[in-house]
Amino acid sequence: MKKYIASCFTLLICLLSSNHSWAEEWPKERPIRIIVPQAAGGTNDIVTRLIALELSKALNQSIIVENRPGASGAIGMQAAATATPDGYTFAIASDSIAIMSATKESLSWRLGRDLIGVSLLGEQPIGIAVSGQAPYQTLSDLINAAKSKPDTISYGTSGQGTNQHYIGEWLAKSGNFKWIHVPYKGGGQAIIDLTGGTTPAAVLGFAPLLSQQKKGGIRILAITSAQRNVSAPSVPTLSELGFKDMVINQWVGVVTPKNLNPIILNKMSKEIGAVLEKPEIKAKLLDAGLTARPMPASEFEVFLKASVQRWSELNKVLQIPID
């Protein structure tokens, strides 16, 4: 019996040592791929290519960015979730993917279950803005106008069931008013119609709104972050304006298939964190609209699950149909 136990113990040590050795040698066999579940040219794609270039240098390994758009991101995430957890496949997740994971029952994958967190990359608030041609100077002006004439004021977002759509309907429910949602296929056209006055209001990412505000075409009335943004210190937060629970940001992060060796997972997380600490990378992320926010894998995993849970709870209250 003692010999049996000893042999089992020896085998276990050998397996652990082999596993450790294999993980320490990663990555060597083939290029690493990072799946972006959106088309090339968007914010997520730009940020991923920026990070991938720096990671490639740090790991001394080729990194391929693979765009897999379709079904609002579900196709790319499915490809990542079903990939072999060997350290050669990662994917870009975001709050829009968290919403999908929380609300779409037909999905065969879930964030925090089939795809686990590697590191958060960055965040930006969502802004409530009005056209420069609109008469509203404050959020109270906008809400009072909507209350006086329900369903006459429209607001644009980047699409049905997006985080921006949720914020717009959450604001309406919390403020006890009604307005008309106008979903666009992306934020670009929503911005054009906002600056042109076709839609009097919009709920969109802060960065593109700020760019237009600097040109004088729009006014940002409030943002969803916990604190005011240093780039627009005069813009109040929704929390300041009485909407205490409405603190939420758009985010982008890296995930990978479940069961990845913890040594590889933590190494990748650490390398991403080191990249995000570089001043020039922080500056480039800001240009893309994101504030860098490195986060260890264990912490990001908690963040992921909390994000999915929050959107699930909001969906139960708002019951927004998802395309």
PDB file of C-alpha atoms in Angstrom:
ATOM      1  CA  MET A   1       0.000   0.000   0.000  1.00  0.00           C
ATOM      2  CA  LYS A   2       2.825   2.379   0.888  1.00  0.00           C
ATOM      3  CA  LYS A   3       4.533   1.612  -2.438  1.00  0.00           C
ATOM      4  CA  TYR A   4       1.244   2.308  -4.264  1.00  0.00           C
ATOM      5  CA  ILE A   5       0.785   5.664  -2.526  1.00  0.00           C
ATOM      6  CA  ALA A   6       4.411   6.561  -3.191  1.00  0.00           C
ATOM      7  CA  SER A   7       4.104   5.716  -6.886  1.00  0.00           C
ATOM      8  CA  CYS A   8       0.904   7.772  -7.193  1.00  0.00           C
ATOM      9  CA  PHE A   9       2.602  10.700  -5.482  1.00  0.00           C
ATOM     10  CA  THR A  10       5.581  10.419  -7.837  1.00  0.00           C
ATOM     11  CA  LEU A  11       3.274  10.326 -10.858  1.00  0.00           C
ATOM     12  CA  LEU A  12       1.437  13.420  -9.619  1.00  0.00           C
ATOM     13  CA  ILE A  13       4.706  15.293  -9.152  1.00  0.00           C
ATOM     14  CA  CYS A  14       5.789  14.314 -12.662  1.00  0.00           C
ATOM     15  CA  LEU A  15       2.519  15.485 -14.152  1.00  0.00           C
ATOM     16  CA  LEU A  16       2.669  18.787 -12.294  1.00  0.00           C
ATOM     17  CA  SER A  17       6.273  19.299 -13.279  1.00  0.00           C
ATOM     18  CA  SER A  18       5.499  18.511 -16.908  1.00  0.00           C
ATOM     19  CA  ASN A  19       2.529  20.870 -16.856  1.00  0.00           C
ATOM     20  CA  HIS A  20       4.615  23.600 -15.257  1.00  0.00           C
ATOM     21  CA  SER A  21       7.421  23.100 -17.789  1.00  0.00           C
ATOM     22  CA  TRP A  22       4.992  23.238 -20.708  1.00  0.00           C
ATOM     23  CA  ALA A  23       3.427  26.422 -19.395  1.00  0.00           C
ATOM     24  CA  GLU A  24       6.812  28.045 -18.746  1.00  0.00           C
ATOM     25  CA  GLU A  25       7.757  27.470 -22.392  1.00  0.00           C
ATOM     26  CA  TRP A  26       4.601  29.168 -23.682  1.00  0.00           C
ATOM     27  CA  PRO A  27       4.318  30.701 -26.211  1.00  0.00           C
ATOM     28  CA  LYS A  28       6.561  28.898 -28.713  1.00  0.00           C
ATOM     29  CA  GLU A  29       4.616  26.552 -30.966  1.00  0.00           C
ATOM     30  CA  ARG A  30       2.538  28.885 -33.154  1.00  0.00           C
ATOM     31  CA  PRO A  31       1.147  32.436 -33.339  1.00  0.00           C
ATOM     32  CA  ILE A  32      -1.321  33.621 -30.730  1.00  0.00           C
ATOM     33  CA  ARG A  33      -4.649  34.881 -32.070  1.00  0.00           C
ATOM     34  CA  ILE A  34      -6.903  37.479 -30.534  1.00  0.00           C
ATOM     35  CA  ILE A  35     -10.460  37.332 -31.866  1.00  0.00           C
ATOM     36  CA  VAL A  36     -12.252  40.653 -32.230  1.00  0.00           C
ATOM     37  CA  PRO A  37     -15.991  39.954 -32.615  1.00  0.00           C
ATOM     38  CA  GLN A  38     -16.499  43.139 -34.641  1.00  0.00           C
ATOM     39  CA  ALA A  39     -15.383  44.383 -38.058  1.00  0.00           C
ATOM     40  CA  ALA A  40     -11.997  46.010 -38.587  1.00  0.00           C
ATOM     41  CA  GLY A  41     -11.724  49.749 -38.004  1.00  0.00           C
ATOM     42  CA  GLY A  42     -13.891  50.110 -34.908  1.00  0.00           C
ATOM     43  CA  THR A  43     -12.704  51.131 -31.455  1.00  0.00           C
ATOM     44  CA  ASN A  44     -12.307  47.547 -30.211  1.00  0.00           C
ATOM     45  CA  ASP A  45     -10.288  46.614 -33.277  1.00  0.00           C
ATOM     46  CA  ILE A  46      -8.024  49.674 -32.999  1.00  0.00           C
ATOM     47  CA  VAL A  47      -7.388  49.050 -29.293  1.00  0.00           C
ATOM     48  CA  THR A  48      -6.718  45.342 -29.856  1.00  0.00           C
ATOM     49  CA  ARG A  49      -4.155  45.979 -32.595  1.00  0.00           C
ATOM     50  CA  LEU A  50      -2.409  48.529 -30.414  1.00  0.00           C
ATOM     51  CA  ILE A  51      -2.162  46.108 -27.492  1.00  0.00           C
ATOM     52  CA  ALA A  52      -1.282  43.138 -29.732  1.00  0.00           C
ATOM     53  CA  LEU A  53       1.705  44.968 -31.205  1.00  0.00           C
ATOM     54  CA  GLU A  54       3.151  45.665 -27.760  1.00  0.00           C
ATOM     55  CA  LEU A  55       2.378  42.154 -26.499  1.00  0.00           C
ATOM     56  CA  SER A  56       4.123  40.667 -29.492  1.00  0.00           C
ATOM     57  CA  LYS A  57       7.286  42.519 -28.539  1.00  0.00           C
ATOM     58  CA  ALA A  58       7.010  41.546 -24.868  1.00  0.00           C
ATOM     59  CA  LEU A  59       6.364  37.851 -25.565  1.00  0.00           C
ATOM     60  CA  ASN A  60       8.681  37.671 -28.575  1.00  0.00           C
ATOM     61  CA  GLN A  61       5.895  35.940 -30.445  1.00  0.00           C
ATOM     62  CA  SER A  62       3.616  36.621 -33.419  1.00  0.00           C
ATOM     63  CA  ILE A  63       0.105  37.746 -32.482  1.00  0.00           C
ATOM     64  CA  ILE A  64      -2.652  37.721 -35.081  1.00  0.00           C
ATOM     65  CA  VAL A  65      -5.758  39.875 -34.691  1.00  0.00           C
ATOM     66  CA  GLU A  66      -8.674  37.994 -36.247  1.00  0.00           C
ATOM     67  CA  ASN A  67     -11.887  39.891 -36.952  1.00  0.00           C
ATOM     68  CA  ARG A  68     -14.952  37.634 -36.666  1.00  0.00           C
ATOM     69  CA  PRO A  69     -17.968  39.973 -36.932  1.00  0.00           C
ATOM     70  CA  GLY A  70     -21.583  38.884 -37.103  1.00  0.00           C
ATOM     71  CA  ALA A  71     -24.665  38.390 -34.928  1.00  0.00           C
ATOM     72  CA  SER A  72     -23.724  41.413 -32.795  1.00  0.00           C
ATOM     73  CA  GLY A  73     -20.508  39.710 -31.718  1.00  0.00           C
ATOM     74  CA  ALA A  74     -21.921  36.258 -30.971  1.00  0.00           C
ATOM     75  CA  ILE A  75     -20.081  34.554 -33.836  1.00  0.00           C
ATOM     76  CA  GLY A  76     -16.645  35.664 -32.682  1.00  0.00           C
ATOM     77  CA  MET A  77     -17.339  34.843 -29.059  1.00  0.00           C
ATOM     78  CA  GLN A  78     -18.619  31.385 -30.019  1.00  0.00           C
ATOM     79  CA  ALA A  79     -15.380  30.745 -31.904  1.00  0.00           C
ATOM     80  CA  ALA A  80     -13.375  31.760 -28.845  1.00  0.00           C
ATOM     81  CA  ALA A  81     -15.499  29.766 -26.395  1.00  0.00           C
ATOM     82  CA  THR A  82     -15.081  26.541 -28.360  1.00  0.00           C
ATOM     83  CA  ALA A  83     -11.346  26.933 -28.992  1.00  0.00           C
ATOM     84  CA  THR A  84      -8.804  24.678 -27.273  1.00  0.00           C
ATOM     85  CA  PRO A  85      -7.672  26.300 -23.983  1.00  0.00           C
ATOM     86  CA  ASP A  86      -3.976  26.097 -24.826  1.00  0.00           C
ATOM     87  CA  GLY A  87      -2.956  29.741 -24.578  1.00  0.00           C
ATOM     88  CA  TYR A  88      -3.136  30.436 -28.297  1.00  0.00           C
ATOM     89  CA  THR A  89      -6.673  31.858 -28.466  1.00  0.00           C
ATOM     90  CA  PHE A  90      -7.939  34.968 -26.736  1.00  0.00           C
ATOM     91  CA  ALA A  91     -10.868  37.269 -27.501  1.00  0.00           C
ATOM     92  CA  ILE A  92     -12.057  40.800 -26.917  1.00  0.00           C
ATOM     93  CA  ALA A  93     -15.121  41.164 -24.714  1.00  0.00           C
ATOM     94  CA  SER A  94     -17.007  44.322 -23.825  1.00  0.00           C
ATOM     95  CA  ASP A  95     -20.058  45.486 -21.953  1.00  0.00           C
ATOM     96  CA  SER A  96     -22.130  44.861 -25.106  1.00  0.00           C
ATOM     97  CA  ILE A  97     -20.991  41.230 -24.997  1.00  0.00           C
ATOM     98  CA  ALA A  98     -21.859  41.140 -21.289  1.00  0.00           C
ATOM     99  CA  ILE A  99     -25.381  42.338 -22.134  1.00  0.00           C
ATOM    100  CA  MET A 100     -25.701  39.586 -24.726  1.00  0.00           C
ATOM    101  CA  SER A 101     -24.420  37.008 -22.268  1.00  0.00           C
ATOM    102  CA  ALA A 102     -26.921  38.208 -19.677  1.00  0.00           C
ATOM    103  CA  THR A 103     -30.004  38.439 -21.868  1.00  0.00           C
ATOM    104  CA  LYS A 104     -29.831  36.098 -24.862  1.00  0.00           C
ATOM    105  CA  GLU A 105     -30.987  32.643 -23.790  1.00  0.00           C
ATOM    106  CA  SER A 106     -30.177  31.019 -27.142  1.00  0.00           C
ATOM    107  CA  LEU A 107     -26.423  31.450 -26.713  1.00  0.00           C
ATOM    108  CA  SER A 108     -24.377  28.322 -26.105  1.00  0.00           C
ATOM    109  CA  TRP A 109     -21.636  30.301 -24.318  1.00  0.00           C
ATOM    110  CA  ARG A 110     -21.521  32.661 -21.354  1.00  0.00           C
ATOM    111  CA  LEU A 111     -18.966  35.121 -20.033  1.00  0.00           C
ATOM    112  CA  GLY A 112     -17.600  33.890 -16.718  1.00  0.00           C
ATOM    113  CA  ARG A 113     -18.576  30.325 -17.535  1.00  0.00           C
ATOM    114  CA  ASP A 114     -17.182  29.372 -20.955  1.00  0.00           C
ATOM    115  CA  LEU A 115     -14.986  32.449 -21.367  1.00  0.00           C
ATOM    116  CA  ILE A 116     -12.916  33.593 -18.391  1.00  0.00           C
ATOM    117  CA  GLY A 117     -11.273  36.922 -17.701  1.00  0.00           C
ATOM    118  CA  VAL A 118      -7.646  37.712 -18.528  1.00  0.00           C
ATOM    119  CA  SER A 119      -7.485  41.485 -18.063  1.00  0.00           C
ATOM    120  CA  LEU A 120      -9.568  44.595 -18.381  1.00  0.00           C
ATOM    121  CA  LEU A 121      -8.089  47.020 -20.919  1.00  0.00           C
ATOM    122  CA  GLY A 122     -10.009  50.243 -20.421  1.00  0.00           C
ATOM    123  CA  GLU A 123     -13.255  52.063 -19.774  1.00  0.00           C
ATOM    124  CA  GLN A 124     -15.155  55.170 -20.797  1.00  0.00           C
ATOM    125  CA  PRO A 125     -18.417  56.672 -19.572  1.00  0.00           C
ATOM    126  CA  ILE A 126     -21.594  56.959 -21.604  1.00  0.00           C
ATOM    127  CA  GLY A 127     -22.853  60.474 -22.270  1.00  0.00           C
ATOM    128  CA  ILE A 128     -26.289  62.036 -22.632  1.00  0.00           C
ATOM    129  CA  ALA A 129     -26.038  64.813 -25.187  1.00  0.00           C
ATOM    130  CA  VAL A 130     -28.209  67.162 -27.215  1.00  0.00           C
ATOM    131  CA  SER A 131     -27.767  68.849 -30.565  1.00  0.00           C
ATOM    132  CA  GLY A 132     -26.292  72.343 -30.512  1.00  0.00           C
ATOM    133  CA  GLN A 133     -29.505  73.404 -32.234  1.00  0.00           C
ATOM    134  CA  ALA A 134     -31.688  72.081 -29.390  1.00  0.00           C
ATOM    135  CA  PRO A 135     -32.839  74.517 -26.691  1.00  0.00           C
ATOM    136  CA  TYR A 136     -31.924  72.293 -23.745  1.00  0.00           C
ATOM    137  CA  GLN A 137     -29.022  73.571 -21.645  1.00  0.00           C
ATOM    138  CA  THR A 138     -29.245  71.060 -18.798  1.00  0.00           C
ATOM    139  CA  LEU A 139     -30.484  67.534 -18.253  1.00  0.00           C
ATOM    140  CA  SER A 140     -33.390  68.970 -16.262  1.00  0.00           C
ATOM    141  CA  ASP A 141     -34.394  71.039 -19.300  1.00  0.00           C
ATOM    142  CA  LEU A 142     -34.413  67.920 -21.461  1.00  0.00           C
ATOM    143  CA  ILE A 143     -36.369  65.834 -18.941  1.00  0.00           C
ATOM    144  CA  ASN A 144     -38.927  68.574 -18.297  1.00  0.00           C
ATOM    145  CA  ALA A 145     -39.516  68.962 -22.030  1.00  0.00           C
ATOM    146  CA  ALA A 146     -40.007  65.203 -22.386  1.00  0.00           C
ATOM    147  CA  LYS A 147     -42.434  65.196 -19.473  1.00  0.00           C
ATOM    148  CA  SER A 148     -44.486  68.053 -20.909  1.00  0.00           C
ATOM    149  CA  LYS A 149     -44.773  66.356 -24.307  1.00  0.00           C
ATOM    150  CA  PRO A 150     -44.287  62.577 -23.899  1.00  0.00           C
ATOM    151  CA  ASP A 151     -42.919  60.628 -26.879  1.00  0.00           C
ATOM    152  CA  THR A 152     -42.033  63.719 -28.891  1.00  0.00           C
ATOM    153  CA  ILE A 153     -38.284  63.882 -28.164  1.00  0.00           C
ATOM    154  CA  SER A 154     -36.127  61.237 -29.813  1.00  0.00           C
ATOM    155  CA  TYR A 155     -32.674  60.025 -28.837  1.00  0.00           C
ATOM    156  CA  GLY A 156     -30.175  58.112 -30.934  1.00  0.00           C
ATOM    157  CA  THR A 157     -27.931  55.216 -29.895  1.00  0.00           C
ATOM    158  CA  SER A 158     -25.590  52.834 -31.694  1.00  0.00           C
ATOM    159  CA  GLY A 159     -28.261  50.125 -31.773  1.00  0.00           C
ATOM    160  CA  GLN A 160     -31.150  48.196 -30.281  1.00  0.00           C
ATOM    161  CA  GLY A 161     -30.313  46.454 -27.021  1.00  0.00           C
ATOM    162  CA  THR A 162     -26.968  48.208 -26.616  1.00  0.00           C
ATOM    163  CA  ASN A 163     -25.668  49.605 -23.355  1.00  0.00           C
ATOM    164  CA  GLN A 164     -26.646  53.060 -24.612  1.00  0.00           C
ATOM    165  CA  HIS A 165     -30.217  51.902 -25.244  1.00  0.00           C
ATOM    166  CA  TYR A 166     -30.346  50.515 -21.703  1.00  0.00           C
ATOM    167  CA  ILE A 167     -29.055  53.788 -20.263  1.00  0.00           C
ATOM    168  CA  GLY A 168     -31.631  55.779 -22.253  1.00  0.00           C
ATOM    169  CA  GLU A 169     -34.519  53.657 -21.025  1.00  0.00           C
ATOM    170  CA  TRP A 170     -33.137  53.451 -17.498  1.00  0.00           C
ATOM    171  CA  LEU A 171     -32.923  57.250 -17.394  1.00  0.00           C
ATOM    172  CA  ALA A 172     -36.501  57.565 -18.668  1.00  0.00           C
ATOM    173  CA  LYS A 173     -37.812  55.118 -16.074  1.00  0.00           C
ATOM    174  CA  SER A 174     -35.856  56.738 -13.246  1.00  0.00           C
ATOM    175  CA  GLY A 175     -36.841  60.248 -14.326  1.00  0.00           C
ATOM    176  CA  ASN A 176     -40.467  59.294 -14.992  1.00  0.00           C
ATOM    177  CA  PHE A 177     -40.597  60.534 -18.583  1.00  0.00           C
ATOM    178  CA  LYS A 178     -40.959  59.050 -22.078  1.00  0.00           C
ATOM    179  CA  TRP A 179     -38.909  59.599 -25.198  1.00  0.00           C
ATOM    180  CA  ILE A 180     -38.429  57.777 -28.511  1.00  0.00           C
ATOM    181  CA  HIS A 181     -35.469  55.499 -29.094  1.00  0.00           C
ATOM    182  CA  VAL A 182     -33.835  55.714 -32.539  1.00  0.00           C
ATOM    183  CA  PRO A 183     -31.390  52.795 -32.993  1.00  0.00           C
ATOM    184  CA  TYR A 184     -28.601  53.216 -35.546  1.00  0.00           C
ATOM    185  CA  LYS A 185     -26.239  50.608 -36.961  1.00  0.00           C
ATOM    186  CA  GLY A 186     -23.280  52.043 -35.094  1.00  0.00           C
ATOM    187  CA  GLY A 187     -22.506  55.339 -33.429  1.00  0.00           C
ATOM    188  CA  GLY A 188     -21.164  57.135 -36.513  1.00  0.00           C
ATOM    189  CA  GLN A 189     -24.510  57.912 -38.123  1.00  0.00           C
ATOM    190  CA  ALA A 190     -26.042  58.675 -34.726  1.00  0.00           C
ATOM    191  CA  ILE A 191     -23.393  61.377 -34.234  1.00  0.00           C
ATOM    192  CA  ILE A 192     -24.014  62.803 -37.708  1.00  0.00           C
ATOM    193  CA  ASP A 193     -27.760  63.076 -37.110  1.00  0.00           C
ATOM    194  CA  LEU A 194     -27.205  64.556 -33.657  1.00  0.00           C
ATOM    195  CA  THR A 195     -24.868  67.298 -34.880  1.00  0.00           C
ATOM    196  CA  GLY A 196     -27.176  67.962 -37.815  1.00  0.00           C
ATOM    197  CA  GLY A 197     -30.201  68.267 -35.554  1.00  0.00           C
ATOM    198  CA  THR A 198     -32.092  65.369 -37.140  1.00  0.00           C
ATOM    199  CA  THR A 199     -32.296  63.816 -33.683  1.00  0.00           C
ATOM    200  CA  PRO A 200     -32.357  66.301 -30.800  1.00  0.00           C
ATOM    201  CA  ALA A 201     -30.622  64.001 -28.308  1.00  0.00           C
ATOM    202  CA  ALA A 202     -28.377  60.954 -28.093  1.00  0.00           C
ATOM    203  CA  VAL A 203     -26.934  58.478 -25.609  1.00  0.00           C
ATOM    204  CA  LEU A 204     -23.488  57.465 -26.864  1.00  0.00           C
ATOM    205  CA  GLY A 205     -19.902  56.801 -25.839  1.00  0.00           C
ATOM    206  CA  PHE A 206     -18.228  59.786 -24.209  1.00  0.00           C
ATOM    207  CA  ALA A 207     -15.192  60.051 -26.521  1.00  0.00           C
ATOM    208  CA  PRO A 208     -17.012  60.715 -29.818  1.00  0.00           C
ATOM    209  CA  LEU A 209     -19.414  63.068 -28.043  1.00  0.00           C
ATOM    210  CA  LEU A 210     -16.530  65.018 -26.530  1.00  0.00           C
ATOM    211  CA  SER A 211     -14.915  65.384 -29.945  1.00  0.00           C
ATOM    212  CA  GLN A 212     -18.106  66.927 -31.334  1.00  0.00           C
ATOM    213  CA  GLN A 213     -18.626  69.135 -28.295  1.00  0.00           C
ATOM    214  CA  LYS A 214     -15.183  70.657 -28.831  1.00  0.00           C
ATOM    215  CA  LYS A 215     -16.319  71.586 -32.346  1.00  0.00           C
ATOM    216  CA  GLY A 216     -19.427  73.232 -30.937  1.00  0.00           C
ATOM    217  CA  GLY A 217     -21.922  70.913 -32.590  1.00  0.00           C
ATOM    218  CA  ILE A 218     -23.414  69.357 -29.467  1.00  0.00           C
ATOM    219  CA  ARG A 219     -23.726  69.736 -25.694  1.00  0.00           C
ATOM    220  CA  ILE A 220     -23.036  66.870 -23.295  1.00  0.00           C
ATOM    221  CA  LEU A 221     -25.509  67.190 -20.428  1.00  0.00           C
ATOM    222  CA  ALA A 222     -24.310  64.335 -18.195  1.00  0.00           C
ATOM    223  CA  ILE A 223     -22.087  61.248 -18.070  1.00  0.00           C
ATOM    224  CA  THR A 224     -22.483  57.886 -16.352  1.00  0.00           C
ATOM    225  CA  SER A 225     -19.127  57.609 -14.547  1.00  0.00           C
ATOM    226  CA  ALA A 226     -18.689  57.912 -10.785  1.00  0.00           C
ATOM    227  CA  GLN A 227     -16.640  61.110 -11.104  1.00  0.00           C
ATOM    228  CA  ARG A 228     -16.483  63.948 -13.588  1.00  0.00           C
ATOM    229  CA  ASN A 229     -14.139  63.430 -16.502  1.00  0.00           C
ATOM    230  CA  VAL A 230     -10.939  65.501 -16.543  1.00  0.00           C
ATOM    231  CA  SER A 231     -11.447  66.168 -20.263  1.00  0.00           C
ATOM    232  CA  ALA A 232     -14.803  67.852 -19.600  1.00  0.00           C
ATOM    233  CA  PRO A 233     -14.864  68.920 -15.937  1.00  0.00           C
ATOM    234  CA  SER A 234     -17.965  71.092 -16.378  1.00  0.00           C
ATOM    235  CA  VAL A 235     -20.119  68.089 -17.354  1.00  0.00           C
ATOM    236  CA  PRO A 236     -21.894  66.629 -14.298  1.00  0.00           C
ATOM    237  CA  THR A 237     -22.401  62.948 -13.587  1.00  0.00           C
ATOM    238  CA  LEU A 238     -25.863  61.416 -13.470  1.00  0.00           C
ATOM    239  CA  SER A 239     -25.160  60.537  -9.847  1.00  0.00           C
ATOM    240  CA  GLU A 240     -24.626  64.225  -9.046  1.00  0.00           C
ATOM    241  CA  LEU A 241     -27.925  65.046 -10.712  1.00  0.00           C
ATOM    242  CA  GLY A 242     -29.870  62.706  -8.472  1.00  0.00           C
ATOM    243  CA  PHE A 243     -29.658  59.430 -10.387  1.00  0.00           C
ATOM    244  CA  LYS A 244     -27.551  57.739  -7.723  1.00  0.00           C
ATOM    245  CA  ASP A 245     -27.632  54.199  -9.108  1.00  0.00           C
ATOM    246  CA  MET A 246     -26.697  55.172 -12.649  1.00  0.00           C
ATOM    247  CA  VAL A 247     -22.948  54.688 -12.412  1.00  0.00           C
ATOM    248  CA  ILE A 248     -21.840  52.443 -15.248  1.00  0.00           C
ATOM    249  CA  ASN A 249     -19.126  52.494 -17.917  1.00  0.00           C
ATOM    250  CA  GLN A 250     -18.433  51.034 -21.309  1.00  0.00           C
ATOM    251  CA  TRP A 251     -15.475  48.659 -21.032  1.00  0.00           C
ATOM    252  CA  VAL A 252     -13.199  46.489 -23.141  1.00  0.00           C
ATOM    253  CA  GLY A 253     -11.234  43.482 -21.907  1.00  0.00           C
ATOM    254  CA  VAL A 254      -9.504  40.248 -22.880  1.00  0.00           C
ATOM    255  CA  VAL A 255     -11.026  36.812 -22.238  1.00  0.00           C
ATOM    256  CA  THR A 256      -9.994  33.246 -23.054  1.00  0.00           C
ATOM    257  CA  PRO A 257     -11.567  29.762 -23.101  1.00  0.00           C
ATOM    258  CA  LYS A 258     -12.124  28.199 -19.673  1.00  0.00           C
ATOM    259  CA  ASN A 259      -9.608  25.708 -18.258  1.00  0.00           C
ATOM    260  CA  LEU A 260      -6.552  27.598 -19.472  1.00  0.00           C
ATOM    261  CA  ASN A 261      -3.478  26.708 -17.429  1.00  0.00           C
ATOM    262  CA  PRO A 262      -3.304  29.265 -14.560  1.00  0.00           C
ATOM    263  CA  ILE A 263       0.394  29.883 -15.213  1.00  0.00           C
ATOM    264  CA  ILE A 264      -0.347  30.995 -18.781  1.00  0.00           C
ATOM    265  CA  LEU A 265      -3.440  32.931 -17.716  1.00  0.00           C
ATOM    266  CA  ASN A 266      -1.548  34.934 -15.115  1.00  0.00           C
ATOM    267  CA  LYS A 267       1.451  35.463 -17.389  1.00  0.00           C
ATOM    268  CA  MET A 268      -0.737  36.897 -20.145  1.00  0.00           C
ATOM    269  CA  SER A 269      -2.601  39.058 -17.641  1.00  0.00           C
ATOM    270  CA  LYS A 270       0.673  40.380 -16.236  1.00  0.00           C
ATOM    271  CA  GLU A 271       2.072  41.171 -19.699  1.00  0.00           C
ATOM    272  CA  ILE A 272      -1.115  43.036 -20.673  1.00  0.00           C
ATOM    273  CA  GLY A 273      -0.928  44.993 -17.424  1.00  0.00           C
ATOM    274  CA  ALA A 274       2.665  45.994 -18.174  1.00  0.00           C
ATOM    275  CA  VAL A 275       1.654  47.220 -21.635  1.00  0.00           C
ATOM    276  CA  LEU A 276      -1.197  49.289 -20.217  1.00  0.00           C
ATOM    277  CA  GLU A 277       1.153  51.005 -17.770  1.00  0.00           C
ATOM    278  CA  LYS A 278       3.236  52.511 -20.589  1.00  0.00           C
ATOM    279  CA  PRO A 279       2.582  56.278 -20.856  1.00  0.00           C
ATOM    280  CA  GLU A 280       2.492  56.206 -24.663  1.00  0.00           C
ATOM    281  CA  ILE A 281      -0.078  53.388 -24.624  1.00  0.00           C
ATOM    282  CA  LYS A 282      -2.232  55.244 -22.096  1.00  0.00           C
ATOM    283  CA  ALA A 283      -2.151  58.281 -24.375  1.00  0.00           C
ATOM    284  CA  LYS A 284      -3.112  56.273 -27.458  1.00  0.00           C
ATOM    285  CA  LEU A 285      -5.963  54.595 -25.595  1.00  0.00           C
ATOM    286  CA  LEU A 286      -7.236  58.019 -24.556  1.00  0.00           C
ATOM    287  CA  ASP A 287      -7.200  59.021 -28.215  1.00  0.00           C
ATOM    288  CA  ALA A 288      -9.412  55.994 -28.877  1.00  0.00           C
ATOM    289  CA  GLY A 289     -11.729  57.039 -26.053  1.00  0.00           C
ATOM    290  CA  LEU A 290     -10.601  54.678 -23.303  1.00  0.00           C
ATOM    291  CA  THR A 291      -8.960  55.238 -19.952  1.00  0.00           C
ATOM    292  CA  ALA A 292      -6.454  52.412 -19.394  1.00  0.00           C
ATOM    293  CA  ARG A 293      -7.357  50.204 -16.449  1.00  0.00           C
ATOM    294  CA  PRO A 294      -5.181  47.101 -16.076  1.00  0.00           C
ATOM    295  CA  MET A 295      -6.675  44.418 -13.872  1.00  0.00           C
ATOM    296  CA  PRO A 296      -5.314  41.012 -12.747  1.00  0.00           C
ATOM    297  CA  ALA A 297      -7.110  37.940 -14.084  1.00  0.00           C
ATOM    298  CA  SER A 298      -8.688  37.035 -10.746  1.00  0.00           C
ATOM    299  CA  GLU A 299     -10.039  40.558 -10.268  1.00  0.00           C
ATOM    300  CA  PHE A 300     -11.259  40.823 -13.847  1.00  0.00           C
ATOM    301  CA  GLU A 301     -13.101  37.512 -13.478  1.00  0.00           C
ATOM    302  CA  VAL A 302     -15.086  38.997 -10.587  1.00  0.00           C
ATOM    303  CA  PHE A 303     -15.648  42.151 -12.661  1.00  0.00           C
ATOM    304  CA  LEU A 304     -16.963  40.080 -15.593  1.00  0.00           C
ATOM    305  CA  LYS A 305     -19.477  38.166 -13.525  1.00  0.00           C
ATOM    306  CA  ALA A 306     -20.636  41.345 -11.786  1.00  0.00           C
ATOM    307  CA  SER A 307     -21.144  43.051 -15.150  1.00  0.00           C
ATOM    308  CA  VAL A 308     -23.227  40.177 -16.511  1.00  0.00           C
ATOM    309  CA  GLN A 309     -25.256  40.070 -13.309  1.00  0.00           C
ATOM    310  CA  ARG A 310     -25.953  43.802 -13.387  1.00  0.00           C
ATOM    311  CA  TRP A 311     -27.171  43.751 -16.985  1.00  0.00           C
ATOM    312  CA  SER A 312     -29.312  40.721 -16.183  1.00  0.00           C
ATOM    313  CA  GLU A 313     -30.964  42.621 -13.342  1.00  0.00           C
ATOM    314  CA  LEU A 314     -31.493  45.705 -15.521  1.00  0.00           C
ATOM    315  CA  ASN A 315     -33.019  43.577 -18.241  1.00  0.00           C
ATOM    316  CA  LYS A 316     -35.580  42.192 -15.795  1.00  0.00           C
ATOM    317  CA  VAL A 317     -36.641  45.743 -14.952  1.00  0.00           C
ATOM    318  CA  LEU A 318     -36.482  47.329 -18.411  1.00  0.00           C
ATOM    319  CA  GLN A 319     -37.334  44.257 -20.526  1.00  0.00           C
ATOM    320  CA  ILE A 320     -35.618  45.562 -23.648  1.00  0.00           C
ATOM    321  CA  PRO A 321     -35.883  43.223 -26.652  1.00  0.00           C
ATOM    322  CA  ILE A 322     -32.500  42.252 -28.070  1.00  0.00           C
ATOM    323  CA  ASP A 323     -31.928  42.044 -31.815  1.00  0.00           C
TER     324      ASP A 323
END
